[in-house]
Coordinates of C-alpha atoms and ligand atoms in Angstrom, one line a residue:
M1 CA 122.5 -8.9 9.2
Q2 CA 124.6 -7.1 11.8
G3 CA 124.3 -6.6 15.5
A4 CA 124.7 -2.9 16.4
A5 CA 124.1 -1.6 19.9
N6 CA 121.3 -3.8 21.2
I7 CA 119.4 -4.3 18.0
V8 CA 119.8 -7.0 15.3
H9 CA 119.3 -5.1 12.1
K10 CA 117.9 -6.9 9.1
D11 CA 118.6 -6.1 5.5
T12 CA 116.0 -8.3 3.7
R13 CA 117.9 -8.1 0.4
K14 CA 120.8 -10.0 2.1
L15 CA 118.7 -12.8 3.5
K16 CA 119.0 -16.2 1.8
K17 CA 115.3 -16.0 0.8
T18 CA 112.9 -13.1 0.6
P19 CA 110.6 -13.4 3.6
N20 CA 107.0 -14.4 3.1
L21 CA 106.1 -11.4 5.2
L22 CA 108.1 -8.6 3.7
D23 CA 106.3 -5.5 4.8
Y24 CA 105.0 -6.0 8.4
E25 CA 103.4 -2.7 8.9
K26 CA 101.5 -2.8 5.7
T27 CA 100.4 -6.4 6.1
Y28 CA 99.3 -5.8 9.6
K29 CA 97.0 -3.0 8.5
T30 CA 95.4 -4.9 5.7
F31 CA 95.4 -8.5 6.9
N32 CA 92.0 -10.0 7.7
W33 CA 91.1 -13.6 8.5
Q34 CA 88.3 -13.8 5.9
E35 CA 90.7 -13.2 3.1
A36 CA 93.2 -15.4 4.7
E37 CA 90.8 -18.3 4.3
S38 CA 92.1 -18.8 0.8
E39 CA 95.0 -20.7 2.3
I40 CA 92.8 -23.6 3.4
D41 CA 90.5 -25.9 1.5
Y42 CA 86.8 -26.6 2.2
F43 CA 84.7 -29.5 0.9
K44 CA 81.8 -28.5 -1.5
D45 CA 79.3 -28.5 1.4
K46 CA 81.4 -25.8 3.1
T47 CA 82.7 -28.2 5.8
L48 CA 86.3 -29.0 6.2
N49 CA 88.8 -31.4 7.9
A50 CA 92.2 -30.3 9.2
A51 CA 93.7 -33.7 8.1
Y52 CA 92.5 -33.2 4.5
N53 CA 94.3 -29.8 4.5
I54 CA 97.4 -31.4 6.1
V55 CA 97.7 -34.4 3.8
D56 CA 95.2 -35.1 1.1
R57 CA 95.1 -31.9 -0.8
H58 CA 98.9 -32.2 -1.2
A59 CA 98.7 -35.9 -2.1
K60 CA 96.3 -35.1 -4.9
G61 CA 98.4 -32.4 -6.5
K62 CA 101.8 -31.9 -8.1
G63 CA 103.5 -32.3 -4.7
K64 CA 102.2 -35.8 -4.1
N65 CA 105.7 -37.4 -4.2
K66 CA 107.2 -34.6 -2.1
I67 CA 108.6 -35.9 1.2
A68 CA 106.4 -34.8 4.0
L69 CA 108.3 -36.6 6.8
F70 CA 111.9 -37.6 7.2
F71 CA 112.2 -39.8 10.3
E72 CA 115.4 -40.8 12.1
G73 CA 114.9 -43.2 15.0
Q74 CA 116.8 -43.5 18.2
N75 CA 119.1 -46.2 16.7
G76 CA 119.8 -44.2 13.6
E77 CA 117.2 -46.0 11.5
K78 CA 115.8 -43.9 8.7
E79 CA 112.4 -43.7 7.0
K80 CA 110.7 -41.2 4.8
H81 CA 107.1 -40.7 3.7
S82 CA 105.7 -38.7 0.8
F83 CA 102.4 -36.9 1.1
L84 CA 100.9 -39.7 -1.1
N85 CA 102.2 -42.3 1.3
L86 CA 101.0 -40.4 4.3
Q87 CA 97.6 -40.2 2.7
K88 CA 97.4 -44.0 2.4
L89 CA 98.6 -44.6 5.9
T90 CA 96.4 -42.1 7.6
N91 CA 93.4 -43.4 5.6
K92 CA 94.2 -46.9 6.7
F93 CA 94.4 -45.8 10.3
A94 CA 91.1 -44.0 10.0
N95 CA 89.6 -47.2 8.8
V96 CA 91.1 -49.1 11.8
L97 CA 89.4 -46.6 14.1
A98 CA 86.1 -46.7 12.2
F99 CA 86.2 -50.5 12.4
F100 CA 86.6 -50.1 16.2
N101 CA 83.5 -48.0 16.1
V102 CA 85.2 -44.7 16.8
K103 CA 82.7 -42.0 16.1
K104 CA 82.8 -38.2 15.6
G105 CA 83.6 -36.5 18.9
D106 CA 85.1 -39.7 20.6
R107 CA 88.4 -39.0 22.3
V108 CA 91.4 -41.1 21.2
F109 CA 94.7 -40.6 22.9
I110 CA 98.3 -41.1 21.7
F111 CA 101.0 -42.1 24.1
L112 CA 104.1 -42.7 22.0
P113 CA 107.6 -41.5 21.4
T114 CA 108.5 -39.4 18.3
I115 CA 107.9 -42.1 15.7
P116 CA 105.9 -41.9 12.4
E117 CA 103.0 -43.9 13.9
R118 CA 102.4 -41.0 16.3
Y119 CA 101.7 -38.7 13.4
I120 CA 99.8 -41.3 11.4
A121 CA 97.6 -42.0 14.4
F122 CA 97.0 -38.3 15.0
L123 CA 95.8 -37.7 11.4
G124 CA 93.8 -40.9 11.3
I125 CA 91.9 -39.7 14.4
L126 CA 91.1 -36.3 12.7
K127 CA 90.0 -38.1 9.6
V128 CA 87.3 -40.1 11.4
G129 CA 86.2 -36.9 13.2
A130 CA 87.3 -38.0 16.6
V131 CA 89.2 -35.8 19.0
A132 CA 93.0 -36.5 19.2
G133 CA 94.7 -36.1 22.5
T134 CA 98.5 -36.4 22.9
L135 CA 100.4 -37.4 25.9
F136 CA 104.1 -36.6 26.8
P137 CA 106.1 -39.8 27.0
A138 CA 107.5 -38.8 30.4
F139 CA 104.1 -39.0 32.0
Q140 CA 103.5 -41.5 34.7
E141 CA 100.3 -42.9 36.2
V142 CA 99.0 -39.7 38.0
A143 CA 99.4 -37.5 35.0
L144 CA 98.0 -40.2 32.7
L145 CA 95.0 -41.0 34.9
D146 CA 94.1 -37.3 35.3
R147 CA 94.0 -36.8 31.5
L148 CA 92.5 -40.1 30.4
L149 CA 89.8 -40.1 33.0
D150 CA 88.8 -36.5 32.5
S151 CA 88.7 -36.8 28.7
G152 CA 86.9 -40.2 28.8
A153 CA 89.3 -41.5 26.2
K154 CA 88.0 -44.6 24.3
I155 CA 91.2 -45.8 22.8
V156 CA 94.9 -45.2 23.6
I157 CA 97.6 -45.9 21.1
T158 CA 100.9 -46.7 22.7
N159 CA 103.9 -49.1 22.6
S160 CA 105.2 -51.9 24.7
V161 CA 107.6 -49.7 26.7
L162 CA 104.9 -47.2 27.8
Y163 CA 101.9 -49.6 28.0
P164 CA 102.7 -50.9 31.6
R165 CA 101.8 -47.3 32.8
I166 CA 98.4 -47.6 31.2
K167 CA 97.9 -51.1 32.5
K168 CA 98.4 -49.9 36.1
I169 CA 95.5 -47.4 35.8
W170 CA 93.2 -49.2 33.3
S171 CA 90.8 -50.5 36.0
K172 CA 90.1 -46.9 36.9
L173 CA 89.3 -45.8 33.4
P174 CA 85.7 -47.0 32.6
N175 CA 85.6 -45.5 29.1
L176 CA 88.9 -46.9 27.9
E177 CA 87.8 -49.8 25.6
K178 CA 90.9 -50.7 23.8
V179 CA 94.7 -50.2 23.6
I180 CA 96.5 -50.3 20.3
I181 CA 100.2 -51.2 20.6
V182 CA 102.6 -50.0 17.9
E183 CA 105.1 -52.8 17.2
R184 CA 108.1 -50.6 16.3
G185 CA 111.0 -51.6 18.7
S186 CA 110.6 -54.5 21.1
V187 CA 107.1 -55.8 21.5
I188 CA 105.4 -57.8 24.2
Y189 CA 102.1 -59.5 23.6
P190 CA 100.0 -59.3 26.8
K191 CA 97.1 -61.7 26.9
D192 CA 94.3 -59.3 26.9
K193 CA 91.4 -59.3 24.4
R194 CA 91.2 -55.5 24.6
I195 CA 94.7 -55.1 23.2
F196 CA 95.3 -54.8 19.4
Y197 CA 98.4 -54.3 17.3
F198 CA 99.0 -51.4 15.0
N199 CA 100.6 -53.2 12.0
Q200 CA 98.3 -56.1 12.2
E201 CA 95.2 -53.9 12.0
M202 CA 96.8 -51.6 9.4
K203 CA 97.4 -54.7 7.1
K204 CA 93.6 -55.4 7.1
A205 CA 92.6 -51.8 6.4
S206 CA 91.8 -50.2 3.1
P207 CA 93.9 -47.2 1.9
D208 CA 90.7 -45.4 0.9
F209 CA 88.7 -43.5 3.4
K210 CA 85.9 -41.0 3.2
I211 CA 87.1 -38.2 5.4
A212 CA 84.6 -36.9 8.0
H213 CA 83.1 -33.5 7.0
M214 CA 83.5 -31.3 10.0
K215 CA 82.1 -27.9 10.9
K216 CA 84.6 -25.1 11.5
D217 CA 84.2 -25.3 15.3
D218 CA 84.0 -29.1 15.6
F219 CA 86.6 -30.4 17.9
A220 CA 89.9 -31.7 16.4
Y221 CA 92.4 -32.1 19.2
M222 CA 92.8 -31.5 22.9
L223 CA 95.8 -30.8 25.2
Y224 CA 95.9 -30.7 28.9
T225 CA 97.6 -27.7 30.5
S226 CA 98.3 -26.6 34.0
G227 CA 97.0 -23.6 35.9
T228 CA 97.6 -22.5 39.5
T229 CA 94.9 -24.6 41.1
G230 CA 93.3 -28.0 40.5
K231 CA 94.0 -30.7 38.0
P232 CA 95.2 -30.0 34.4
K233 CA 92.5 -28.7 32.1
G234 CA 91.6 -30.0 28.7
V235 CA 92.0 -27.3 26.1
I236 CA 89.9 -28.0 23.1
H237 CA 90.9 -26.9 19.5
A238 CA 88.8 -27.2 16.4
H239 CA 89.4 -28.2 12.8
H240 CA 89.4 -24.6 11.6
D241 CA 92.3 -23.7 13.9
I242 CA 94.5 -25.0 11.1
L243 CA 94.1 -21.6 9.5
Q244 CA 96.2 -19.8 12.0
A245 CA 98.7 -22.7 12.2
V246 CA 99.2 -22.3 8.4
W247 CA 99.5 -18.6 8.4
T248 CA 101.9 -18.4 11.3
T249 CA 104.1 -21.1 9.8
K250 CA 104.2 -18.9 6.7
F251 CA 104.7 -15.6 8.4
A252 CA 106.3 -16.2 11.7
L253 CA 108.5 -19.2 10.8
D254 CA 108.9 -18.1 7.1
V255 CA 108.5 -21.7 5.7
Q256 CA 108.7 -21.7 1.9
G257 CA 108.5 -24.3 -0.9
D258 CA 111.6 -26.4 -0.6
D259 CA 112.5 -25.7 3.0
I260 CA 113.5 -28.5 5.3
Y261 CA 111.9 -27.8 8.6
W262 CA 112.6 -29.1 12.1
C263 CA 110.4 -28.3 15.0
T264 CA 112.1 -30.0 18.0
A265 CA 109.1 -29.9 20.3
D266 CA 107.5 -33.1 21.4
S267 CA 104.0 -33.6 20.1
G268 CA 102.8 -34.3 23.6
W269 CA 102.8 -30.5 23.9
V270 CA 101.1 -27.9 21.8
T271 CA 104.1 -26.7 19.9
G272 CA 104.7 -30.2 18.7
V273 CA 101.1 -30.5 17.5
V274 CA 100.6 -27.1 15.9
Y275 CA 104.1 -26.7 14.4
G276 CA 105.0 -30.4 14.1
I277 CA 101.8 -31.4 12.3
L278 CA 99.2 -28.7 11.4
G279 CA 101.3 -25.8 10.2
I280 CA 104.1 -27.4 8.3
W281 CA 102.1 -30.0 6.5
G282 CA 99.2 -27.7 6.1
L283 CA 101.6 -25.7 4.0
G284 CA 102.8 -28.8 2.2
G285 CA 106.3 -28.5 3.7
T286 CA 108.9 -31.1 4.5
S287 CA 109.5 -31.9 8.2
V288 CA 112.2 -33.8 10.1
I289 CA 111.2 -36.0 13.0
F290 CA 114.0 -37.1 15.3
E291 CA 113.4 -39.7 18.0
G292 CA 116.9 -39.6 19.4
R293 CA 117.9 -38.0 22.7
F294 CA 119.0 -34.5 22.9
S295 CA 122.7 -33.8 22.8
P296 CA 124.4 -30.9 21.0
A297 CA 126.2 -33.3 18.7
S298 CA 123.1 -35.3 17.9
W299 CA 121.1 -32.2 17.1
Y300 CA 123.8 -30.6 15.0
K301 CA 124.1 -33.8 13.1
V302 CA 120.4 -33.8 12.3
I303 CA 120.7 -30.3 10.9
Q304 CA 123.8 -31.3 8.9
D305 CA 122.5 -34.6 7.6
Y306 CA 119.0 -33.4 6.6
K307 CA 120.2 -29.9 5.5
V308 CA 117.7 -28.3 7.8
T309 CA 116.9 -24.8 6.7
I310 CA 114.3 -23.8 9.4
W311 CA 114.7 -24.7 13.0
Y312 CA 112.1 -24.1 15.7
T313 CA 113.2 -24.9 19.2
S314 CA 113.2 -23.8 22.8
P315 CA 115.3 -21.5 25.0
T316 CA 116.4 -24.2 27.4
A317 CA 117.7 -26.3 24.4
I318 CA 119.5 -23.2 23.1
R319 CA 121.1 -22.5 26.5
M320 CA 122.2 -26.1 26.7
L321 CA 123.9 -25.7 23.3
M322 CA 125.5 -22.5 24.4
G323 CA 126.8 -24.2 27.5
S324 CA 128.3 -27.2 25.7
D325 CA 131.8 -27.5 24.5
V326 CA 130.7 -29.3 21.3
A327 CA 131.8 -26.8 18.7
V328 CA 129.3 -25.6 16.2
K329 CA 132.3 -25.4 13.8
E330 CA 132.6 -29.2 13.7
F331 CA 129.4 -29.4 11.7
D332 CA 128.3 -28.1 8.4
L333 CA 125.2 -26.1 9.4
S334 CA 125.3 -23.8 6.4
S335 CA 121.8 -25.0 5.3
L336 CA 120.2 -23.1 8.1
R337 CA 118.4 -19.9 7.2
F338 CA 115.8 -19.1 9.9
L339 CA 115.8 -19.9 13.6
G340 CA 112.8 -19.6 15.9
S341 CA 112.3 -20.1 19.6
V342 CA 109.3 -20.4 21.9
G343 CA 108.0 -21.5 25.3
E344 CA 109.8 -19.3 27.8
P345 CA 111.8 -16.1 27.8
L346 CA 114.7 -16.1 25.4
N347 CA 117.5 -14.3 27.0
P348 CA 119.3 -11.7 24.8
E349 CA 122.7 -13.6 25.2
A350 CA 121.1 -16.5 23.3
V351 CA 120.3 -14.3 20.3
W352 CA 123.8 -12.8 20.3
W353 CA 125.3 -16.2 20.6
S354 CA 123.3 -17.7 17.7
L355 CA 124.2 -14.7 15.6
E356 CA 127.9 -15.3 16.3
Y357 CA 127.8 -19.1 15.9
F358 CA 125.2 -19.7 13.2
G359 CA 125.4 -16.3 11.6
L360 CA 121.6 -16.1 12.3
P361 CA 119.6 -14.8 15.2
F362 CA 117.0 -16.8 17.0
H363 CA 113.5 -15.3 16.6
D364 CA 111.6 -15.5 19.8
N365 CA 107.8 -15.8 19.6
W366 CA 105.0 -16.0 22.1
W367 CA 101.7 -17.9 22.5
M368 CA 100.0 -20.4 24.7
T369 CA 98.3 -23.8 24.5
E370 CA 94.9 -22.0 24.7
L371 CA 95.7 -19.8 21.7
G372 CA 96.5 -22.6 19.3
G373 CA 99.2 -20.7 17.3
I374 CA 101.8 -18.0 17.4
C375 CA 100.4 -14.6 18.4
I376 CA 103.4 -12.4 18.9
A377 CA 106.6 -12.9 17.0
N378 CA 109.9 -11.7 15.7
F379 CA 109.5 -11.8 12.0
A380 CA 112.2 -12.6 9.4
S381 CA 111.9 -9.1 7.9
L382 CA 111.9 -7.1 11.1
D383 CA 114.8 -6.0 13.3
I384 CA 115.1 -7.9 16.5
K385 CA 115.5 -6.4 19.9
P386 CA 117.0 -9.3 21.8
G387 CA 114.9 -10.0 24.9
S388 CA 111.7 -9.0 23.2
M389 CA 109.0 -11.4 22.0
G390 CA 108.3 -9.2 19.0
K391 CA 105.1 -7.8 17.5
P392 CA 101.6 -9.2 17.1
M393 CA 101.0 -11.5 14.2
P394 CA 98.9 -9.8 11.4
G395 CA 95.3 -10.3 12.2
I396 CA 95.9 -10.3 16.0
K397 CA 95.2 -7.4 18.4
A398 CA 97.4 -7.6 21.5
A399 CA 97.6 -5.1 24.3
I400 CA 98.7 -4.4 27.8
I401 CA 95.8 -3.7 30.0
D402 CA 95.1 -2.8 33.6
G403 CA 92.7 -4.5 36.0
D404 CA 89.7 -2.7 34.5
G405 CA 90.4 -3.8 31.0
K406 CA 91.8 -0.4 30.0
E407 CA 94.8 -0.3 27.6
L408 CA 97.9 1.0 29.3
P409 CA 100.3 3.5 27.7
I410 CA 103.6 2.6 26.1
G411 CA 106.2 1.4 28.5
K412 CA 103.8 0.6 31.3
E413 CA 103.8 -3.0 32.7
G414 CA 100.4 -4.7 32.9
S415 CA 98.5 -7.8 31.9
L416 CA 99.1 -9.1 28.4
A417 CA 95.7 -9.5 26.7
L418 CA 94.4 -10.3 23.3
K419 CA 91.1 -9.4 21.5
P420 CA 89.6 -12.9 21.4
E421 CA 87.9 -12.4 18.0
T422 CA 91.2 -11.7 16.4
V423 CA 92.8 -15.0 17.4
S424 CA 91.4 -17.4 14.8
S425 CA 92.8 -20.5 16.6
L426 CA 91.6 -19.6 20.1
M427 CA 90.5 -22.7 22.1
K428 CA 86.8 -23.5 21.7
T429 CA 86.3 -24.6 25.3
I430 CA 87.8 -26.2 28.3
W431 CA 86.7 -29.8 28.3
K432 CA 83.8 -30.2 30.8
N433 CA 84.7 -27.0 32.5
K434 CA 82.8 -24.0 31.0
E435 CA 83.5 -22.0 34.1
K436 CA 87.2 -22.3 33.7
Y437 CA 86.8 -21.3 30.0
N438 CA 84.8 -18.2 31.0
S439 CA 87.4 -17.2 33.5
Y440 CA 89.9 -16.4 30.7
F441 CA 87.8 -13.5 29.5
S442 CA 87.0 -10.2 31.0
Y443 CA 86.1 -6.8 29.5
N444 CA 86.1 -8.4 26.1
W445 CA 89.8 -9.4 26.4
Y446 CA 91.4 -12.8 26.6
I447 CA 93.7 -12.6 29.6
S448 CA 96.9 -14.5 29.1
G449 CA 98.1 -14.5 32.7
D450 CA 101.4 -13.0 31.7
R451 CA 102.8 -9.6 32.7
A452 CA 104.4 -7.6 29.9
Y453 CA 104.9 -4.2 28.5
Q454 CA 105.1 -2.7 25.0
D455 CA 107.8 -0.3 23.8
K456 CA 107.5 2.7 21.6
D457 CA 108.3 0.7 18.5
G458 CA 105.5 -1.8 19.2
Y459 CA 107.6 -4.6 20.5
F460 CA 106.3 -6.7 23.4
W461 CA 108.5 -7.5 26.4
F462 CA 107.7 -10.4 28.8
V463 CA 108.0 -9.6 32.5
G464 CA 106.7 -12.8 34.2
R465 CA 103.6 -14.8 35.1
A466 CA 100.9 -13.1 37.1
D467 CA 100.1 -16.4 38.8
D468 CA 102.0 -19.3 40.4
V469 CA 102.3 -21.4 37.2
I470 CA 105.8 -22.8 36.8
N471 CA 107.6 -22.7 33.5
T472 CA 110.5 -25.2 33.6
M473 CA 112.3 -25.9 30.3
G474 CA 109.4 -24.3 28.4
E475 CA 106.9 -26.7 30.0
R476 CA 104.1 -25.4 32.1
I477 CA 103.6 -27.1 35.5
G478 CA 100.9 -26.5 38.0
P479 CA 102.3 -26.3 41.6
F480 CA 99.1 -28.0 42.8
E481 CA 99.8 -31.2 40.8
V482 CA 103.3 -31.5 42.3
E483 CA 102.0 -30.7 45.8
S484 CA 99.3 -33.4 45.5
V485 CA 101.8 -36.1 44.6
L486 CA 104.2 -35.1 47.4
V487 CA 101.5 -35.2 50.1
E488 CA 100.6 -38.8 49.1
Y489 CA 104.1 -39.8 50.4
P490 CA 103.5 -41.3 53.8
E491 CA 106.0 -39.1 55.7
V492 CA 104.7 -35.8 54.3
V493 CA 102.0 -33.6 55.9
E494 CA 101.9 -30.9 53.3
A495 CA 103.9 -29.2 50.6
G496 CA 104.1 -25.9 48.8
V497 CA 105.7 -25.7 45.4
I498 CA 107.2 -22.7 43.5
G499 CA 109.2 -22.0 40.4
K500 CA 112.7 -20.8 41.3
P501 CA 114.6 -18.9 38.6
D502 CA 117.4 -21.0 37.0
E503 CA 119.9 -19.9 34.4
L504 CA 119.6 -23.0 32.3
R505 CA 116.0 -24.2 32.7
G506 CA 114.3 -20.8 33.1
E507 CA 112.8 -22.1 36.3
I508 CA 113.2 -25.2 38.4
I509 CA 110.6 -26.7 40.7
K510 CA 111.3 -26.1 44.4
A511 CA 109.2 -27.8 47.0
F512 CA 108.8 -26.8 50.6
V513 CA 107.8 -29.8 52.6
V514 CA 106.4 -30.3 56.1
L515 CA 107.2 -33.7 57.5
K516 CA 105.2 -35.6 60.1
A517 CA 106.3 -35.2 63.7
G518 CA 109.3 -37.4 64.5
V519 CA 110.3 -37.9 60.8
E520 CA 114.0 -37.1 60.3
A521 CA 114.7 -34.5 57.7
T522 CA 117.5 -36.2 55.8
E523 CA 119.1 -35.7 52.4
E524 CA 118.2 -39.3 51.6
L525 CA 114.5 -38.5 52.2
K526 CA 114.8 -35.6 49.7
E527 CA 116.0 -38.0 47.1
K528 CA 113.2 -40.4 47.8
L529 CA 110.7 -37.6 47.4
K530 CA 112.2 -36.6 44.1
D531 CA 112.0 -40.1 42.9
Y532 CA 108.5 -40.5 44.1
V533 CA 107.3 -37.5 42.0
K534 CA 109.3 -38.7 39.0
K535 CA 107.7 -42.2 39.1
H536 CA 104.2 -41.1 39.9
L537 CA 103.6 -37.8 38.1
A538 CA 106.2 -37.3 35.3
G539 CA 109.9 -37.7 34.7
H540 CA 110.3 -34.0 34.1
A541 CA 108.0 -32.5 36.7
Y542 CA 109.9 -33.3 39.9
P543 CA 111.3 -30.8 42.4
R544 CA 115.0 -30.4 41.8
E545 CA 115.2 -28.6 45.1
I546 CA 113.5 -29.6 48.4
E547 CA 113.5 -27.8 51.6
F548 CA 112.0 -29.1 54.8
I549 CA 110.1 -26.5 56.8
D550 CA 107.9 -26.5 59.9
K551 CA 104.9 -24.7 58.6
L552 CA 103.6 -23.4 55.3
P553 CA 102.5 -19.8 54.9
K554 CA 98.7 -19.9 54.4
T555 CA 95.8 -17.5 54.1
R556 CA 93.3 -17.5 56.8
S557 CA 91.1 -19.6 54.5
G558 CA 93.8 -22.2 54.2
K559 CA 95.3 -21.5 50.8
I560 CA 99.0 -21.9 50.5
M561 CA 100.6 -18.5 49.8
R562 CA 103.2 -19.5 47.3
R563 CA 104.2 -16.0 46.6
V564 CA 105.4 -15.7 50.2
L565 CA 107.5 -18.8 49.8
K566 CA 108.9 -17.4 46.6
A567 CA 109.6 -14.0 48.1
K568 CA 111.5 -15.7 50.9
E569 CA 113.4 -17.9 48.6
L570 CA 114.5 -14.9 46.5
G571 CA 115.1 -12.7 49.5
L572 CA 112.4 -10.2 48.4
S573 CA 109.8 -8.4 50.3
T574 CA 106.8 -10.6 51.0
G575 CA 104.3 -7.9 49.9
D576 CA 100.9 -7.7 51.4
T577 CA 100.5 -10.4 53.9
S578 CA 97.4 -9.1 55.6
T579 CA 95.4 -12.2 54.6
L580 CA 98.1 -14.4 56.0
E581 CA 97.5 -16.5 59.1
D582 CA 100.2 -16.3 61.7
Y583 CA 103.4 -17.4 60.2
Ligands
LIG601 C1 103.1 -19.8 28.7 C2 102.3 -20.7 27.8 C3 103.5 -21.5 23.3 C4 103.9 -22.9 23.2 C5 104.7 -23.4 24.3 C6 104.2 -23.0 25.7 C7 105.2 -18.8 28.5 C8 105.6 -18.9 26.0 C9 107.1 -17.4 25.7 C10 108.0 -16.4 25.3 C11 108.2 -15.7 27.5 C12 106.7 -17.4 27.1 C13 104.2 -17.7 28.9 C14 102.9 -18.3 28.4 N1 105.8 -18.4 27.2 N2 106.3 -18.3 25.1 N3 108.4 -16.4 24.0 N4 108.6 -15.6 26.2 N5 107.3 -16.6 28.0 O1 102.9 -23.1 25.9 O2 102.7 -24.5 27.9 O3 100.7 -23.2 27.1 O4 102.7 -22.0 28.1 O5 104.5 -20.0 28.4 O6 104.1 -17.6 30.3 O7 101.7 -17.9 29.1 P1 102.2 -23.3 27.2

């Protein structure tokens, strides 16, 4: 592999392993999802269950003693589980849920750190045919209430550290019947008949379970994601979506038999679910789960200790590694053979840096919560043009279109769209919001909301979001959610929130705040507002910058014009402001 001019050239004969996808062009032409079905298993009655594909089929076969999960806890404690063991544990948890009368279609949510119980619970939920929801551990009461109320979650699985946040809002959640507390770490035992304990229930449960037979489009998991307006939306994925998870893990992440794989994404987000659970175990692969905090040294140590071969991470993490003085050379990272990145634009410097320091380039890929799996990728066998997201996954038709749904010529910037019938893991609906679901489609395209262009060699290049959605550290944040929390603060009249470009985090959240008359605009108040958002919405979704202003730019109908705030912030032209009220 060598970097010449601005292309990373690949010589597939010199790679440590021959890539699963060796001939991209040929495969792209011949791939079809019907034939690809051979990669997943159905029951005799033609139904399936994603959890059976993830665990049981491997636990039955030769690979039953293969390690599925290596766990390292925050205090360095280690644990490992074979597929056979994972089968028993997930069956037990499915029995626990069945005993609690959880039925097909019920929503069960997981609010836990990165510990084995999070994965066991997720798969147990799938096995009973319920819908698994995951929650990011940084969520606070507003974010939790939005999701648990909208989904009507029946049970939440959490731990003693996070439970107090649920307790605060439980009275507002009429459907939440029970909380199951995982005893790992310190445990408190609140006196509440509706609270149960993970290990205590698991002890009573049988390791045998008759897995629910599900239709292809029956719901398996849901994740809330943010748009420009309104509360977060519940994106619903089905059992059959495992097909694309498996194929992309094979083709876009190049996972093979004895690879040791580490996807660093938290399973509160879609990457952590699809590539931390569905894809890797769907393929029968070995995955590392690390609870410890991020630091360059702790991450390099994980790679060294577990001899990680495939590493899937995010641009912000890569930039933090680049900016650190912890030397890559101090660790033996020679096990690595393929690096992937997702979530936000990967700047070309990051690719050159990894080539220099790891001897391997990062492979950027692109998708969205709604899409359920990688759609555009830089593949192991293809040259990389640093800064580009790569080419469509075999089976997927992607294009750049104009406002009338017409495909634009090479080089022209437009709306990045996909043919929905070619994305096998596309969401099935938006929970209780058909209208929102329908709004994604026009002229027979799925509209991503991203602006991009395609070059003459077929590579896609990301330009930016077409809407006001903020992408900070690879996480999608709706400006409305942050604004709503800010205006709850007694001294605040209104707030407008934008994403401001940031070298490290991609974007940071910046809030423009209008204070009540007579309130003094102090630095101290800014800190208080930041804390307020951290404590009420989520630890990661607070405005790192706050500016007090007298008035927000609004349309005549009263909508905040965030693009005007953004243009002002960046010193750009404010564009068409004819709909703007006097400002
Ligand atoms: C949005 C989706 C896909 C899992 C994690 C994020 C942005 C995603 C890239 C990339 C530039 C990217 C897009 C997209 N995005 N990957 N490789 N380059 N931007 O999932 O939270 O649903 O966000 O993230 O804007 O629409 P998500």
